[in-house]
GROMACS .gro file of C-alpha atoms in nm:
model
  267
    1MET     CA    1 -10.067  -0.651  -8.140
    2PRO     CA    2  -9.831  -0.765  -7.862
    3VAL     CA    3  -9.606  -0.921  -8.127
    4LEU     CA    4  -9.597  -0.597  -8.326
    5SER     CA    5  -9.535  -0.400  -8.009
    6GLN     CA    6  -9.247  -0.628  -7.912
    7PHE     CA    7  -9.101  -0.602  -8.263
    8GLY     CA    8  -9.121  -0.222  -8.251
    9TRP     CA    9  -8.955  -0.223  -7.912
   10GLY     CA   10  -8.671  -0.436  -8.047
   11VAL     CA   11  -8.625  -0.207  -8.349
   12ARG     CA   12  -8.606   0.103  -8.126
   13ASP     CA   13  -8.354  -0.064  -7.897
   14ALA     CA   14  -8.142  -0.177  -8.193
   15TRP     CA   15  -8.142   0.175  -8.336
   16SER     CA   16  -8.036   0.315  -7.998
   17VAL     CA   17  -7.742   0.074  -7.992
   18ALA     CA   18  -7.654   0.172  -8.349
   19GLY     CA   19  -7.667   0.537  -8.242
   20ARG     CA   20  -7.406   0.463  -7.976
   21GLU     CA   21  -7.180   0.313  -8.245
   22PHE     CA   22  -7.231   0.619  -8.469
   23SER     CA   23  -7.135   0.844  -8.180
   24GLN     CA   24  -6.810   0.655  -8.130
   25ILE     CA   25  -6.728   0.681  -8.500
   26ARG     CA   26  -6.805   1.054  -8.500
   27HIS     CA   27  -6.550   1.104  -8.223
   28GLN     CA   28  -6.299   0.877  -8.397
   29PRO     CA   29  -6.317   0.967  -8.768
   30GLY     CA   30  -5.982   0.799  -8.820
   31GLU     CA   31  -6.166   0.468  -8.835
   32LEU     CA   32  -6.334   0.566  -9.162
   33ALA     CA   33  -6.007   0.694  -9.302
   34GLY     CA   34  -5.834   0.372  -9.200
   35ALA     CA   35  -6.100   0.166  -9.376
   36LEU     CA   36  -6.002   0.338  -9.701
   37VAL     CA   37  -5.625   0.312  -9.664
   38VAL     CA   38  -5.587  -0.054  -9.763
   39PRO     CA   39  -5.805  -0.028 -10.079
   40ALA     CA   40  -5.620   0.290 -10.177
   41VAL     CA   41  -5.287   0.110 -10.141
   42MET     CA   42  -5.425  -0.180 -10.345
   43VAL     CA   43  -5.528   0.055 -10.626
   44VAL     CA   44  -5.177   0.198 -10.643
   45LEU     CA   45  -4.996  -0.133 -10.591
   46PHE     CA   46  -5.203  -0.352 -10.822
   47GLY     CA   47  -5.350  -0.091 -11.056
   48TYR     CA   48  -5.033   0.099 -11.134
   49VAL     CA   49  -4.741  -0.123 -11.028
   50PHE     CA   50  -4.860  -0.474 -11.118
   51GLY     CA   51  -5.142  -0.379 -11.353
   52SER     CA   52  -4.919  -0.336 -11.657
   53ALA     CA   53  -4.811  -0.701 -11.625
   54ILE     CA   54  -5.160  -0.849 -11.569
   55GLU     CA   55  -5.371  -0.931 -11.873
   56VAL     CA   56  -5.742  -0.865 -11.831
   57PRO     CA   57  -5.966  -1.147 -11.963
   58GLY     CA   58  -6.129  -1.022 -12.282
   59GLY     CA   59  -5.918  -0.706 -12.275
   60GLY     CA   60  -5.981  -0.376 -12.105
   61ASN     CA   61  -5.845  -0.144 -11.838
   62TYR     CA   62  -5.704  -0.337 -11.543
   63ARG     CA   63  -5.805  -0.071 -11.293
   64GLU     CA   64  -6.167  -0.109 -11.400
   65TYR     CA   65  -6.122  -0.484 -11.359
   66LEU     CA   66  -5.973  -0.428 -11.012
   67ILE     CA   67  -6.223  -0.188 -10.851
   68PRO     CA   68  -6.508  -0.444 -10.812
   69GLY     CA   69  -6.259  -0.666 -10.627
   70LEU     CA   70  -6.184  -0.382 -10.389
   71PHE     CA   71  -6.555  -0.327 -10.333
   72ALA     CA   72  -6.581  -0.694 -10.239
   73MET     CA   73  -6.280  -0.671 -10.008
   74ASN     CA   74  -6.443  -0.376  -9.834
   75ALA     CA   75  -6.759  -0.583  -9.791
   76VAL     CA   76  -6.584  -0.873  -9.615
   77THR     CA   77  -6.405  -0.639  -9.374
   78GLY     CA   78  -6.740  -0.625  -9.193
   79VAL     CA   79  -6.633  -0.947  -9.022
   80ILE     CA   80  -6.333  -0.786  -8.856
   81ALA     CA   81  -6.501  -0.454  -8.775
   82SER     CA   82  -6.789  -0.622  -8.593
   83ALA     CA   83  -6.569  -0.878  -8.419
   84LEU     CA   84  -6.333  -0.611  -8.285
   85MET     CA   85  -6.607  -0.380  -8.155
   86ILE     CA   86  -6.813  -0.655  -7.994
   87SER     CA   87  -6.517  -0.830  -7.832
   88LYS     CA   88  -6.397  -0.496  -7.692
   89ASP     CA   89  -6.740  -0.428  -7.540
   90VAL     CA   90  -6.747  -0.775  -7.384
   91ALA     CA   91  -6.398  -0.733  -7.236
   92GLU     CA   92  -6.478  -0.388  -7.093
   93GLY     CA   93  -6.802  -0.502  -6.933
   94VAL     CA   94  -7.026  -0.295  -7.161
   95MET     CA   95  -7.230  -0.605  -7.246
   96ASP     CA   96  -7.298  -0.666  -6.877
   97ARG     CA   97  -7.440  -0.315  -6.849
   98PHE     CA   98  -7.654  -0.368  -7.156
   99ARG     CA   99  -7.786  -0.695  -7.015
  100SER     CA  100  -7.894  -0.518  -6.698
  101MET     CA  101  -8.112  -0.277  -6.898
  102PRO     CA  102  -8.474  -0.339  -6.999
  103MET     CA  103  -8.398  -0.385  -7.368
  104ALA     CA  104  -8.459  -0.653  -7.629
  105ARG     CA  105  -8.192  -0.923  -7.626
  106SER     CA  106  -8.157  -0.906  -8.003
  107ALA     CA  107  -8.096  -0.529  -7.995
  108ILE     CA  108  -7.720  -0.551  -7.935
  109PRO     CA  109  -7.626  -0.775  -8.230
  110PHE     CA  110  -7.878  -0.602  -8.458
  111GLY     CA  111  -7.760  -0.257  -8.353
  112ARG     CA  112  -7.398  -0.351  -8.416
  113THR     CA  113  -7.470  -0.490  -8.762
  114ILE     CA  114  -7.686  -0.191  -8.857
  115ALA     CA  115  -7.405   0.044  -8.756
  116ASP     CA  116  -7.156  -0.159  -8.957
  117LEU     CA  117  -7.389  -0.150  -9.257
  118VAL     CA  118  -7.397   0.231  -9.245
  119VAL     CA  119  -7.018   0.245  -9.212
  120GLY     CA  120  -6.991   0.002  -9.504
  121ALA     CA  121  -7.215   0.227  -9.714
  122ILE     CA  122  -6.999   0.531  -9.637
  123THR     CA  123  -6.672   0.355  -9.719
  124THR     CA  124  -6.824   0.212 -10.037
  125VAL     CA  125  -6.919   0.561 -10.153
  126MET     CA  126  -6.567   0.681 -10.072
  127MET     CA  127  -6.419   0.391 -10.268
  128ALA     CA  128  -6.648   0.460 -10.563
  129GLY     CA  129  -6.520   0.818 -10.570
  130MET     CA  130  -6.163   0.691 -10.561
  131GLY     CA  131  -6.245   0.448 -10.842
  132LEU     CA  132  -6.384   0.729 -11.058
  133LEU     CA  133  -6.058   0.918 -11.010
  134VAL     CA  134  -5.851   0.628 -11.149
  135GLY     CA  135  -6.075   0.558 -11.448
  136TRP     CA  136  -6.339   0.316 -11.322
  137ARG     CA  137  -6.690   0.361 -11.458
  138ALA     CA  138  -7.032   0.199 -11.421
  139HIS     CA  139  -7.123   0.140 -11.785
  140ASN     CA  140  -7.467  -0.021 -11.752
  141GLY     CA  141  -7.663   0.267 -11.608
  142LEU     CA  142  -7.785   0.381 -11.269
  143ALA     CA  143  -8.025   0.095 -11.197
  144ALA     CA  144  -7.761  -0.174 -11.254
  145ALA     CA  145  -7.507   0.024 -11.050
  146LEU     CA  146  -7.748   0.057 -10.758
  147ALA     CA  147  -7.818  -0.317 -10.777
  148ALA     CA  148  -7.443  -0.386 -10.756
  149PHE     CA  149  -7.401  -0.158 -10.456
  150GLY     CA  150  -7.704  -0.326 -10.298
  151LEU     CA  151  -7.534  -0.666 -10.330
  152ILE     CA  152  -7.214  -0.525 -10.179
  153LEU     CA  153  -7.402  -0.392  -9.877
  154LEU     CA  154  -7.603  -0.714  -9.843
  155VAL     CA  155  -7.281  -0.914  -9.819
  156ARG     CA  156  -7.139  -0.660  -9.573
  157PHE     CA  157  -7.448  -0.695  -9.354
  158ALA     CA  158  -7.442  -1.076  -9.374
  159VAL     CA  159  -7.073  -1.120  -9.288
  160SER     CA  160  -7.099  -0.869  -9.003
  161TRP     CA  161  -7.316  -1.128  -8.828
  162ILE     CA  162  -7.024  -1.369  -8.851
  163GLY     CA  163  -6.813  -1.099  -8.689
  164VAL     CA  164  -7.065  -1.048  -8.409
  165THR     CA  165  -7.071  -1.422  -8.339
  166VAL     CA  166  -6.692  -1.439  -8.334
  167GLY     CA  167  -6.658  -1.121  -8.128
  168LEU     CA  168  -6.890  -1.257  -7.860
  169SER     CA  169  -6.668  -1.564  -7.832
  170ILE     CA  170  -6.312  -1.429  -7.827
  171ARG     CA  171  -6.105  -1.155  -7.664
  172PRO     CA  172  -6.001  -0.832  -7.846
  173GLU     CA  173  -5.638  -0.938  -7.882
  174THR     CA  174  -5.750  -1.260  -8.048
  175ALA     CA  175  -5.980  -1.065  -8.281
  176ASP     CA  176  -5.683  -0.848  -8.379
  177ALA     CA  177  -5.500  -1.161  -8.492
  178PHE     CA  178  -5.773  -1.229  -8.748
  179ILE     CA  179  -5.725  -0.897  -8.930
  180PRO     CA  180  -5.449  -1.026  -9.164
  181MET     CA  181  -5.682  -1.305  -9.278
  182ILE     CA  182  -5.900  -1.061  -9.473
  183PHE     CA  183  -5.647  -1.020  -9.753
  184PRO     CA  184  -5.594  -1.394  -9.821
  185ILE     CA  185  -5.972  -1.449  -9.831
  186SER     CA  186  -6.008  -1.165 -10.081
  187ALA     CA  187  -5.700  -1.264 -10.280
  188LEU     CA  188  -5.806  -1.629 -10.315
  189SER     CA  189  -6.073  -1.524 -10.563
  190ASN     CA  190  -6.109  -1.345 -10.893
  191SER     CA  191  -6.066  -1.005 -10.725
  192PHE     CA  192  -5.716  -0.926 -10.849
  193VAL     CA  193  -5.636  -1.181 -11.118
  194PRO     CA  194  -5.835  -1.424 -11.334
  195THR     CA  195  -5.877  -1.774 -11.193
  196ASP     CA  196  -5.782  -1.939 -11.524
  197GLY     CA  197  -5.411  -1.949 -11.444
  198MET     CA  198  -5.450  -2.108 -11.100
  199PRO     CA  199  -5.382  -2.478 -11.034
  200GLY     CA  200  -5.696  -2.689 -11.066
  201TRP     CA  201  -5.760  -2.740 -10.694
  202LEU     CA  202  -5.690  -2.376 -10.613
  203ARG     CA  203  -5.909  -2.256 -10.899
  204LEU     CA  204  -6.195  -2.466 -10.762
  205VAL     CA  205  -6.161  -2.303 -10.421
  206ALA     CA  206  -6.138  -1.955 -10.574
  207GLU     CA  207  -6.440  -2.001 -10.799
  208TRP     CA  208  -6.658  -2.119 -10.509
  209ASN     CA  209  -6.534  -1.845 -10.280
  210PRO     CA  210  -6.834  -1.616 -10.208
  211VAL     CA  211  -6.606  -1.320 -10.274
  212SER     CA  212  -6.563  -1.436 -10.635
  213ALA     CA  213  -6.940  -1.445 -10.684
  214LEU     CA  214  -6.973  -1.090 -10.550
  215VAL     CA  215  -6.690  -0.964 -10.771
  216ALA     CA  216  -6.837  -1.135 -11.079
  217ALA     CA  217  -7.182  -0.993 -11.003
  218CYS     CA  218  -7.040  -0.642 -10.967
  219ARG     CA  219  -6.844  -0.668 -11.292
  220ASP     CA  220  -7.156  -0.790 -11.468
  221LEU     CA  221  -7.378  -0.514 -11.330
  222PHE     CA  222  -7.120  -0.239 -11.375
  223GLY     CA  223  -7.025  -0.364 -11.722
  224ASP     CA  224  -6.658  -0.376 -11.626
  225PRO     CA  225  -6.386  -0.580 -11.802
  226GLY     CA  226  -6.398  -0.955 -11.742
  227ALA     CA  227  -6.776  -0.972 -11.714
  228ALA     CA  228  -6.833  -1.137 -12.053
  229VAL     CA  229  -6.568  -1.409 -12.018
  230PRO     CA  230  -6.729  -1.760 -12.012
  231GLN     CA  231  -6.705  -1.939 -11.677
  232ASP     CA  232  -6.730  -2.306 -11.582
  233ALA     CA  233  -6.830  -2.282 -11.214
  234TRP     CA  234  -7.198  -2.229 -11.132
  235PRO     CA  235  -7.139  -1.935 -10.890
  236LEU     CA  236  -6.962  -1.743 -11.166
  237GLN     CA  237  -7.218  -1.836 -11.430
  238HIS     CA  238  -7.498  -1.706 -11.206
  239PRO     CA  239  -7.314  -1.464 -10.976
  240ILE     CA  240  -7.614  -1.255 -10.866
  241ALA     CA  241  -7.810  -1.564 -10.762
  242ALA     CA  242  -7.499  -1.702 -10.590
  243VAL     CA  243  -7.448  -1.382 -10.389
  244LEU     CA  244  -7.811  -1.385 -10.277
  245LEU     CA  245  -7.792  -1.753 -10.178
  246TRP     CA  246  -7.464  -1.709  -9.988
  247SER     CA  247  -7.598  -1.404  -9.805
  248VAL     CA  248  -7.925  -1.571  -9.705
  249ALA     CA  249  -7.739  -1.884  -9.591
  250ILE     CA  250  -7.503  -1.677  -9.373
  251LEU     CA  251  -7.790  -1.483  -9.219
  252VAL     CA  252  -7.995  -1.796  -9.152
  253VAL     CA  253  -7.703  -1.955  -8.968
  254PHE     CA  254  -7.541  -1.663  -8.787
  255VAL     CA  255  -7.832  -1.439  -8.684
  256PRO     CA  256  -7.967  -1.699  -8.439
  257LEU     CA  257  -7.613  -1.802  -8.339
  258ALA     CA  258  -7.514  -1.444  -8.254
  259THR     CA  259  -7.840  -1.376  -8.068
  260ARG     CA  260  -7.811  -1.698  -7.869
  261ARG     CA  261  -7.445  -1.633  -7.791
  262TYR     CA  262  -7.528  -1.284  -7.662
  263GLN     CA  263  -7.799  -1.423  -7.436
  264ARG     CA  264  -7.550  -1.667  -7.283
  265ILE     CA  265  -7.280  -1.413  -7.198
  266GLY     CA  266  -7.196  -1.427  -6.830
  267ARG     CA  267  -7.391  -1.747  -6.769
   0.00000   0.00000   0.00000
């Protein structure tokens, strides 16, 4: 019973912290709009400007091929969002105030990641609506589509723990410098173009990039172009299993790291 009581206490504290994050977002709705700007630009730039020159493996509409890559890019932005918010709270002394309160030590990192998961869900829905406007469709039914969105949010939740760990270790201005790294990580994958035309060493990196597994899993579940093309790398042959393994591995490593790092702040 004491264990259950302590767990319930931690969950309530984490939800209270998440509520604080939701309140900040409600008063700054521009953050949600900003999260959609880059994918919208990518749809126009790649889908309409470069799309006519890019051949989709197995044929098909390039914009349908592209949208799962944008979903994946949105998922990995959880790293930056969490790192920026946490590092800002540390720099402004908010963490010191939290530490002085009678709350579970794990509540802060869990609350931050829960809030980011909700934001990720909202932006994913917004992106899906944008995708429908440009011709993207989920061809394999509702259950498969929900499974794909579940994988997207799982990856978002997992990588947000990386962001929390980083944000507890660096200053806000340093976190800002990491923002441009999101695009190279997303681009060095199968998000925008097939990996077949890449040099051998670069193709190996791209195929084992967790982003590529997520994109391949989404294309498979949505029934989008490129899903049926044979692949050599194991993560792309079994993308759903690869996404689950990557996500679990990240959580196993970074949940305790983030919690331990938070406990050591100010010591």
